[in-house]
Amino acid sequence: MRFSTIIFLLLLICLSGAQVIDTPDGKVEFIGLRRWTPEKIIDTLAVIAPGVSIDRCAALLKEAGFPEASLFKYSWKNGKMYSVITIVEPEYARFVKYKTFTDSISEELTQWKDLVDIYRENPFEMQLALNFWQKDLNDLKASKFTEGLSSDRIRLIQSKIASYDAQKDKELAIWILNNDPLWINRAVAAIVLINFPQNNLVWWSLMDALRDADARVSSVAISALNYFSQFNPKQVNWSPLSATLYYLLNGTNLFAFPTVLRVLTKTNFSDSLLVPLISQTEGYLIFAYLKANNKKERQLAHDFLVSITGKDFGYDGQKWWEYLKGKSSLNN
């Protein structure tokens, strides 16, 4: 799909407060827009990158001046794609804050050299090993992207990861994930931590790693946390991680935002903790998800709000915000 084509063919429609365009290849939904419109965005992208596919839209939006953007694609039964683009507009740039590390020299880990080697040789296989952790590997054949892969190879990688389950591995991985300047060491540390879903410090370290400036590290942390929330949900005290959640809930790493909502939903996150974290933006990202046309984003926000409050105001963001502000004032 070409931006120049979209400009002439798009049809803007409004559904449930969301902004959706029809394109020859399917619908594209924009979440998080306030001052901008889809037409203005498409016109801007056509100028800075004429003829470039919308598949690169997230990176191009950052080039266009948006501090943060993400793009998720979903298949429709008719063979077309439904794409969801979430954007942080420039007025919220101060809420996008990634973790950076010093440029000091660091050597690759020797303790987990086999994992480092596997990751360097084929990061896609390593990512699959995490995504299918404790899942039926026969499902690998269900996707056209993975049907040619060997389930035995993924099992081998998983067994190597599982072998690093000692206390010393956990302690080293936590330290490396928070301190090591070499990205591959941090990525492998996050991989090792998938062995320790019962430890709060591990949950905190992985959540903090969602703000890692290197997407290769944060993507591993996303996989581990998704596994934790699906197969090992537990009560987690998130108070010590307020500073990290402040940035994640307000726009840092939008590719991780669904995981953040999913994890907090499954770990008894406190509504009294939420309001101070989102008061400066009035929770605009959460409520933008709540108004989404696409069911997945809309349901994530709704389930999150219901879980932390025990209430259900449906998809009315104003009622939710009034309730949250009122409850917060009672606790002060």
Tab-separated table of C-alpha atoms in Angstrom, residues 21-296:
chain	number	residue	atom	x	y	z
A	21	ILE	CA	-9.820	4.881	7.440
A	22	ASP	CA	-10.687	2.453	4.672
A	23	THR	CA	-7.817	1.585	2.357
A	24	PRO	CA	-7.522	-0.904	-0.518
A	25	ASP	CA	-5.727	-3.345	1.806
A	26	GLY	CA	-8.076	-3.025	4.773
A	27	LYS	CA	-8.980	-0.660	7.580
A	28	VAL	CA	-6.469	1.394	9.557
A	29	GLU	CA	-7.455	2.689	12.973
A	30	PHE	CA	-5.723	5.573	14.729
A	31	ILE	CA	-5.725	5.668	18.527
A	32	GLY	CA	-4.576	8.592	20.660
A	33	LEU	CA	-5.223	11.446	18.237
A	34	ARG	CA	-6.308	14.772	19.708
A	35	ARG	CA	-5.017	17.649	17.619
A	36	TRP	CA	-4.086	15.613	14.566
A	37	THR	CA	-6.374	13.879	12.071
A	38	PRO	CA	-5.670	10.779	9.978
A	39	GLU	CA	-5.734	12.931	6.822
A	40	LYS	CA	-3.078	15.271	8.185
A	41	ILE	CA	-0.903	12.344	9.250
A	42	ILE	CA	-1.137	10.664	5.861
A	43	ASP	CA	-0.357	13.936	4.071
A	44	THR	CA	2.700	14.415	6.307
A	45	LEU	CA	3.969	10.881	5.719
A	46	ALA	CA	3.510	11.257	1.971
A	47	VAL	CA	5.809	14.293	2.064
A	48	ILE	CA	8.602	12.852	4.211
A	49	ALA	CA	8.540	9.363	2.654
A	50	PRO	CA	6.674	9.333	-0.667
A	51	GLY	CA	5.834	5.866	-1.871
A	52	VAL	CA	6.853	4.110	1.333
A	53	SER	CA	4.581	1.331	2.559
A	54	ILE	CA	2.388	1.893	5.580
A	55	ASP	CA	4.136	-1.147	7.114
A	56	ARG	CA	6.860	1.272	8.224
A	57	CYS	CA	4.383	3.734	9.632
A	58	ALA	CA	5.489	3.573	13.285
A	59	ALA	CA	9.084	4.499	12.500
A	60	LEU	CA	8.004	7.144	10.017
A	61	LEU	CA	5.681	8.750	12.526
A	62	LYS	CA	8.623	9.281	14.834
A	63	GLU	CA	10.497	10.884	11.955
A	64	ALA	CA	7.479	13.141	11.467
A	65	GLY	CA	7.817	14.463	15.013
A	66	PHE	CA	5.600	12.171	17.088
A	67	PRO	CA	7.481	11.129	20.237
A	68	GLU	CA	6.042	7.617	20.179
A	69	ALA	CA	4.010	5.363	17.890
A	70	SER	CA	3.136	1.703	17.458
A	71	LEU	CA	1.563	-0.418	14.735
A	72	PHE	CA	-0.269	-3.699	15.276
A	73	LYS	CA	-1.796	-5.764	12.485
A	74	TYR	CA	-4.702	-8.179	12.712
A	75	SER	CA	-5.980	-10.476	9.976
A	76	TRP	CA	-9.582	-10.316	8.883
A	77	LYS	CA	-11.540	-13.283	7.605
A	78	ASN	CA	-11.797	-11.719	4.165
A	79	GLY	CA	-8.019	-11.779	3.850
A	80	LYS	CA	-7.521	-8.096	4.474
A	81	MET	CA	-5.597	-6.595	7.355
A	82	TYR	CA	-6.933	-4.452	10.170
A	83	SER	CA	-4.122	-2.213	11.402
A	84	VAL	CA	-4.101	-0.251	14.650
A	85	ILE	CA	-1.749	2.714	14.908
A	86	THR	CA	-1.409	4.277	18.358
A	87	ILE	CA	0.244	7.655	18.658
A	88	VAL	CA	1.566	9.942	21.382
A	89	GLU	CA	1.158	13.494	20.155
A	90	PRO	CA	3.986	16.033	20.649
A	91	GLU	CA	2.273	17.738	23.601
A	92	TYR	CA	2.888	14.565	25.632
A	93	ALA	CA	6.537	14.151	24.673
A	94	ARG	CA	7.702	14.561	28.280
A	95	PHE	CA	6.049	11.259	29.164
A	96	VAL	CA	8.182	9.290	26.713
A	97	LYS	CA	11.303	8.400	28.662
A	98	TYR	CA	13.354	5.304	27.892
A	99	LYS	CA	16.116	3.813	30.007
A	100	THR	CA	19.565	4.416	28.592
A	101	PHE	CA	22.840	2.779	29.541
A	102	THR	CA	26.414	3.994	29.623
A	103	ASP	CA	28.713	3.350	26.694
A	104	SER	CA	31.322	1.662	28.854
A	105	ILE	CA	32.914	-1.473	27.477
A	106	SER	CA	31.193	-4.734	28.369
A	107	GLU	CA	31.914	-8.279	27.257
A	108	GLU	CA	29.350	-10.873	26.261
A	109	LEU	CA	28.237	-13.177	29.037
A	110	THR	CA	30.168	-16.373	29.480
A	111	GLN	CA	27.742	-17.851	32.038
A	112	TRP	CA	25.003	-18.200	29.431
A	113	LYS	CA	27.121	-18.384	26.287
A	114	ASP	CA	24.883	-20.987	24.662
A	115	LEU	CA	21.902	-18.645	24.925
A	116	VAL	CA	23.946	-15.721	23.596
A	117	ASP	CA	25.024	-17.838	20.622
A	118	ILE	CA	21.455	-18.971	19.879
A	119	TYR	CA	20.171	-15.423	20.053
A	120	ARG	CA	22.875	-14.120	17.728
A	121	GLU	CA	22.385	-16.969	15.259
A	122	ASN	CA	18.600	-16.815	15.076
A	123	PRO	CA	16.769	-14.270	17.262
A	124	PHE	CA	13.453	-15.273	15.679
A	125	GLU	CA	13.766	-18.834	16.997
A	126	MET	CA	14.641	-17.510	20.444
A	127	GLN	CA	11.587	-15.260	20.398
A	128	LEU	CA	9.399	-18.198	19.388
A	129	ALA	CA	10.823	-20.288	22.220
A	130	LEU	CA	9.622	-17.602	24.626
A	131	ASN	CA	6.278	-17.015	22.938
A	132	PHE	CA	5.533	-20.753	23.036
A	133	TRP	CA	6.835	-21.290	26.560
A	134	GLN	CA	4.679	-24.057	28.115
A	135	LYS	CA	2.416	-24.038	25.067
A	136	ASP	CA	1.624	-26.718	22.519
A	137	LEU	CA	4.385	-26.527	19.920
A	138	ASN	CA	2.083	-28.117	17.361
A	139	ASP	CA	0.585	-24.642	17.085
A	140	LEU	CA	3.764	-23.606	15.286
A	141	LYS	CA	2.302	-25.182	12.173
A	142	ALA	CA	-0.863	-23.118	12.428
A	143	SER	CA	0.813	-19.957	11.184
A	144	LYS	CA	2.236	-19.384	7.717
A	145	PHE	CA	5.127	-17.545	9.383
A	146	THR	CA	6.219	-20.518	11.496
A	147	GLU	CA	4.952	-23.635	9.738
A	148	GLY	CA	8.402	-24.483	8.372
A	149	LEU	CA	10.124	-24.365	11.740
A	150	SER	CA	11.103	-27.449	13.678
A	151	SER	CA	9.297	-27.900	16.978
A	152	ASP	CA	12.252	-30.042	18.125
A	153	ARG	CA	14.564	-27.068	17.615
A	154	ILE	CA	12.280	-24.835	19.708
A	155	ARG	CA	12.102	-27.496	22.438
A	156	LEU	CA	15.903	-27.655	22.504
A	157	ILE	CA	16.153	-23.901	22.963
A	158	GLN	CA	13.511	-23.994	25.685
A	159	SER	CA	15.375	-26.749	27.525
A	160	LYS	CA	18.570	-24.689	27.466
A	161	ILE	CA	16.724	-21.688	28.889
A	162	ALA	CA	15.067	-23.840	31.554
A	163	SER	CA	18.431	-25.162	32.714
A	164	TYR	CA	19.319	-21.741	34.165
A	165	ASP	CA	16.895	-21.905	37.062
A	166	ALA	CA	19.231	-21.570	40.040
A	167	GLN	CA	19.146	-18.750	42.569
A	168	LYS	CA	22.488	-17.471	41.259
A	169	ASP	CA	21.008	-17.252	37.742
A	170	LYS	CA	18.085	-15.189	38.973
A	171	GLU	CA	20.260	-12.781	40.950
A	172	LEU	CA	22.731	-12.345	38.106
A	173	ALA	CA	19.981	-11.842	35.543
A	174	ILE	CA	18.281	-9.142	37.606
A	175	TRP	CA	21.558	-7.265	38.045
A	176	ILE	CA	22.484	-7.520	34.365
A	177	LEU	CA	19.043	-6.457	33.155
A	178	ASN	CA	19.279	-3.304	35.236
A	179	ASN	CA	22.959	-2.456	34.817
A	180	ASP	CA	24.826	-4.081	31.925
A	181	PRO	CA	25.562	-1.672	29.024
A	182	LEU	CA	25.602	-4.434	26.391
A	183	TRP	CA	22.146	-5.000	24.918
A	184	ILE	CA	22.558	-8.714	24.205
A	185	ASN	CA	23.507	-9.377	27.820
A	186	ARG	CA	20.360	-7.593	28.977
A	187	ALA	CA	18.236	-9.485	26.432
A	188	VAL	CA	19.582	-12.864	27.549
A	189	ALA	CA	19.127	-11.868	31.201
A	190	ALA	CA	15.450	-11.170	30.484
A	191	ILE	CA	15.221	-14.570	28.775
A	192	VAL	CA	16.632	-16.330	31.847
A	193	LEU	CA	14.140	-14.553	34.117
A	194	ILE	CA	11.244	-16.399	32.469
A	195	ASN	CA	12.196	-19.226	34.868
A	196	PHE	CA	11.180	-17.209	37.938
A	197	PRO	CA	7.511	-16.148	37.721
A	198	GLN	CA	6.936	-16.332	41.496
A	199	ASN	CA	9.385	-13.576	42.414
A	200	ASN	CA	8.140	-9.981	42.672
A	201	LEU	CA	11.580	-8.557	41.970
A	202	VAL	CA	11.600	-10.438	38.671
A	203	TRP	CA	8.227	-8.939	37.706
A	204	TRP	CA	9.535	-5.460	38.599
A	205	SER	CA	12.760	-5.941	36.629
A	206	LEU	CA	10.939	-7.150	33.523
A	207	MET	CA	8.379	-4.354	33.731
A	208	ASP	CA	11.192	-1.827	34.051
A	209	ALA	CA	12.867	-3.431	31.027
A	210	LEU	CA	9.870	-2.412	28.910
A	211	ARG	CA	11.458	1.049	28.982
A	212	ASP	CA	14.774	-0.265	27.665
A	213	ALA	CA	15.809	1.904	24.732
A	214	ASP	CA	16.816	-1.217	22.787
A	215	ALA	CA	13.700	-2.859	21.345
A	216	ARG	CA	15.445	-6.242	21.300
A	217	VAL	CA	15.541	-6.157	25.100
A	218	SER	CA	12.035	-4.828	25.642
A	219	SER	CA	10.556	-7.370	23.211
A	220	VAL	CA	11.984	-10.221	25.287
A	221	ALA	CA	10.587	-8.634	28.448
A	222	ILE	CA	7.181	-8.383	26.748
A	223	SER	CA	7.229	-12.116	25.978
A	224	ALA	CA	8.214	-13.057	29.524
A	225	LEU	CA	5.564	-10.835	31.115
A	226	ASN	CA	2.875	-12.090	28.755
A	227	TYR	CA	3.749	-15.629	29.803
A	228	PHE	CA	3.695	-14.665	33.494
A	229	SER	CA	0.297	-12.988	33.259
A	230	GLN	CA	-1.263	-15.830	31.284
A	231	PHE	CA	0.100	-18.864	33.123
A	232	ASN	CA	1.369	-17.557	36.478
A	233	PRO	CA	-0.806	-14.618	37.557
A	234	LYS	CA	-0.192	-13.523	41.126
A	235	GLN	CA	-0.622	-10.550	43.404
A	236	VAL	CA	2.219	-8.082	42.905
A	237	ASN	CA	2.866	-4.930	44.908
A	238	TRP	CA	3.648	-2.377	42.198
A	239	SER	CA	4.233	0.595	44.510
A	240	PRO	CA	8.050	0.372	44.284
A	241	LEU	CA	7.772	0.663	40.495
A	242	SER	CA	5.601	3.786	40.375
A	243	ALA	CA	8.169	5.829	38.460
A	244	THR	CA	8.391	3.230	35.676
A	245	LEU	CA	4.615	2.765	35.473
A	246	TYR	CA	4.186	6.545	35.273
A	247	TYR	CA	6.011	6.562	31.944
A	248	LEU	CA	4.622	3.275	30.610
A	249	LEU	CA	0.995	4.213	31.284
A	250	ASN	CA	1.413	7.626	29.695
A	251	GLY	CA	3.109	6.721	26.440
A	252	THR	CA	6.597	5.228	26.696
A	253	ASN	CA	6.914	2.160	24.442
A	254	LEU	CA	3.455	1.863	22.918
A	255	PHE	CA	4.365	-1.596	21.616
A	256	ALA	CA	4.434	-2.652	25.276
A	257	PHE	CA	1.256	-0.824	26.320
A	258	PRO	CA	-1.090	-3.822	25.791
A	259	THR	CA	1.251	-5.961	27.891
A	260	VAL	CA	1.320	-3.348	30.655
A	261	LEU	CA	-2.482	-3.325	30.862
A	262	ARG	CA	-2.656	-7.115	30.689
A	263	VAL	CA	-0.072	-7.611	33.444
A	264	LEU	CA	-1.578	-5.037	35.785
A	265	THR	CA	-5.004	-6.593	35.241
A	266	LYS	CA	-3.729	-10.011	36.317
A	267	THR	CA	-1.724	-8.874	39.362
A	268	ASN	CA	-4.298	-7.013	41.491
A	269	PHE	CA	-3.054	-3.536	40.637
A	270	SER	CA	-4.520	-0.872	42.925
A	271	ASP	CA	-6.853	1.825	41.595
A	272	SER	CA	-5.585	4.140	44.347
A	273	LEU	CA	-2.101	3.812	42.825
A	274	LEU	CA	-3.364	4.436	39.299
A	275	VAL	CA	-4.743	7.984	39.590
A	276	PRO	CA	-1.503	9.692	40.728
A	277	LEU	CA	0.270	8.020	37.828
A	278	ILE	CA	-2.130	9.230	35.132
A	279	SER	CA	-3.458	12.473	36.619
A	280	GLN	CA	-1.316	14.718	34.407
A	281	THR	CA	-2.717	13.165	31.224
A	282	GLU	CA	-6.110	12.185	32.678
A	283	GLY	CA	-5.343	8.676	31.507
A	284	TYR	CA	-5.769	9.623	27.875
A	285	LEU	CA	-4.091	6.467	26.538
A	286	ILE	CA	-6.201	4.131	28.650
A	287	PHE	CA	-9.378	5.924	27.639
A	288	ALA	CA	-8.279	6.105	24.005
A	289	TYR	CA	-8.017	2.307	24.119
A	290	LEU	CA	-11.434	2.183	25.801
A	291	LYS	CA	-12.949	4.043	22.816
A	292	ALA	CA	-11.135	1.954	20.200
A	293	ASN	CA	-13.116	0.430	17.381
A	294	ASN	CA	-10.984	-2.719	17.444
A	295	LYS	CA	-12.234	-5.110	20.110
A	296	LYS	CA	-8.821	-6.215	21.377
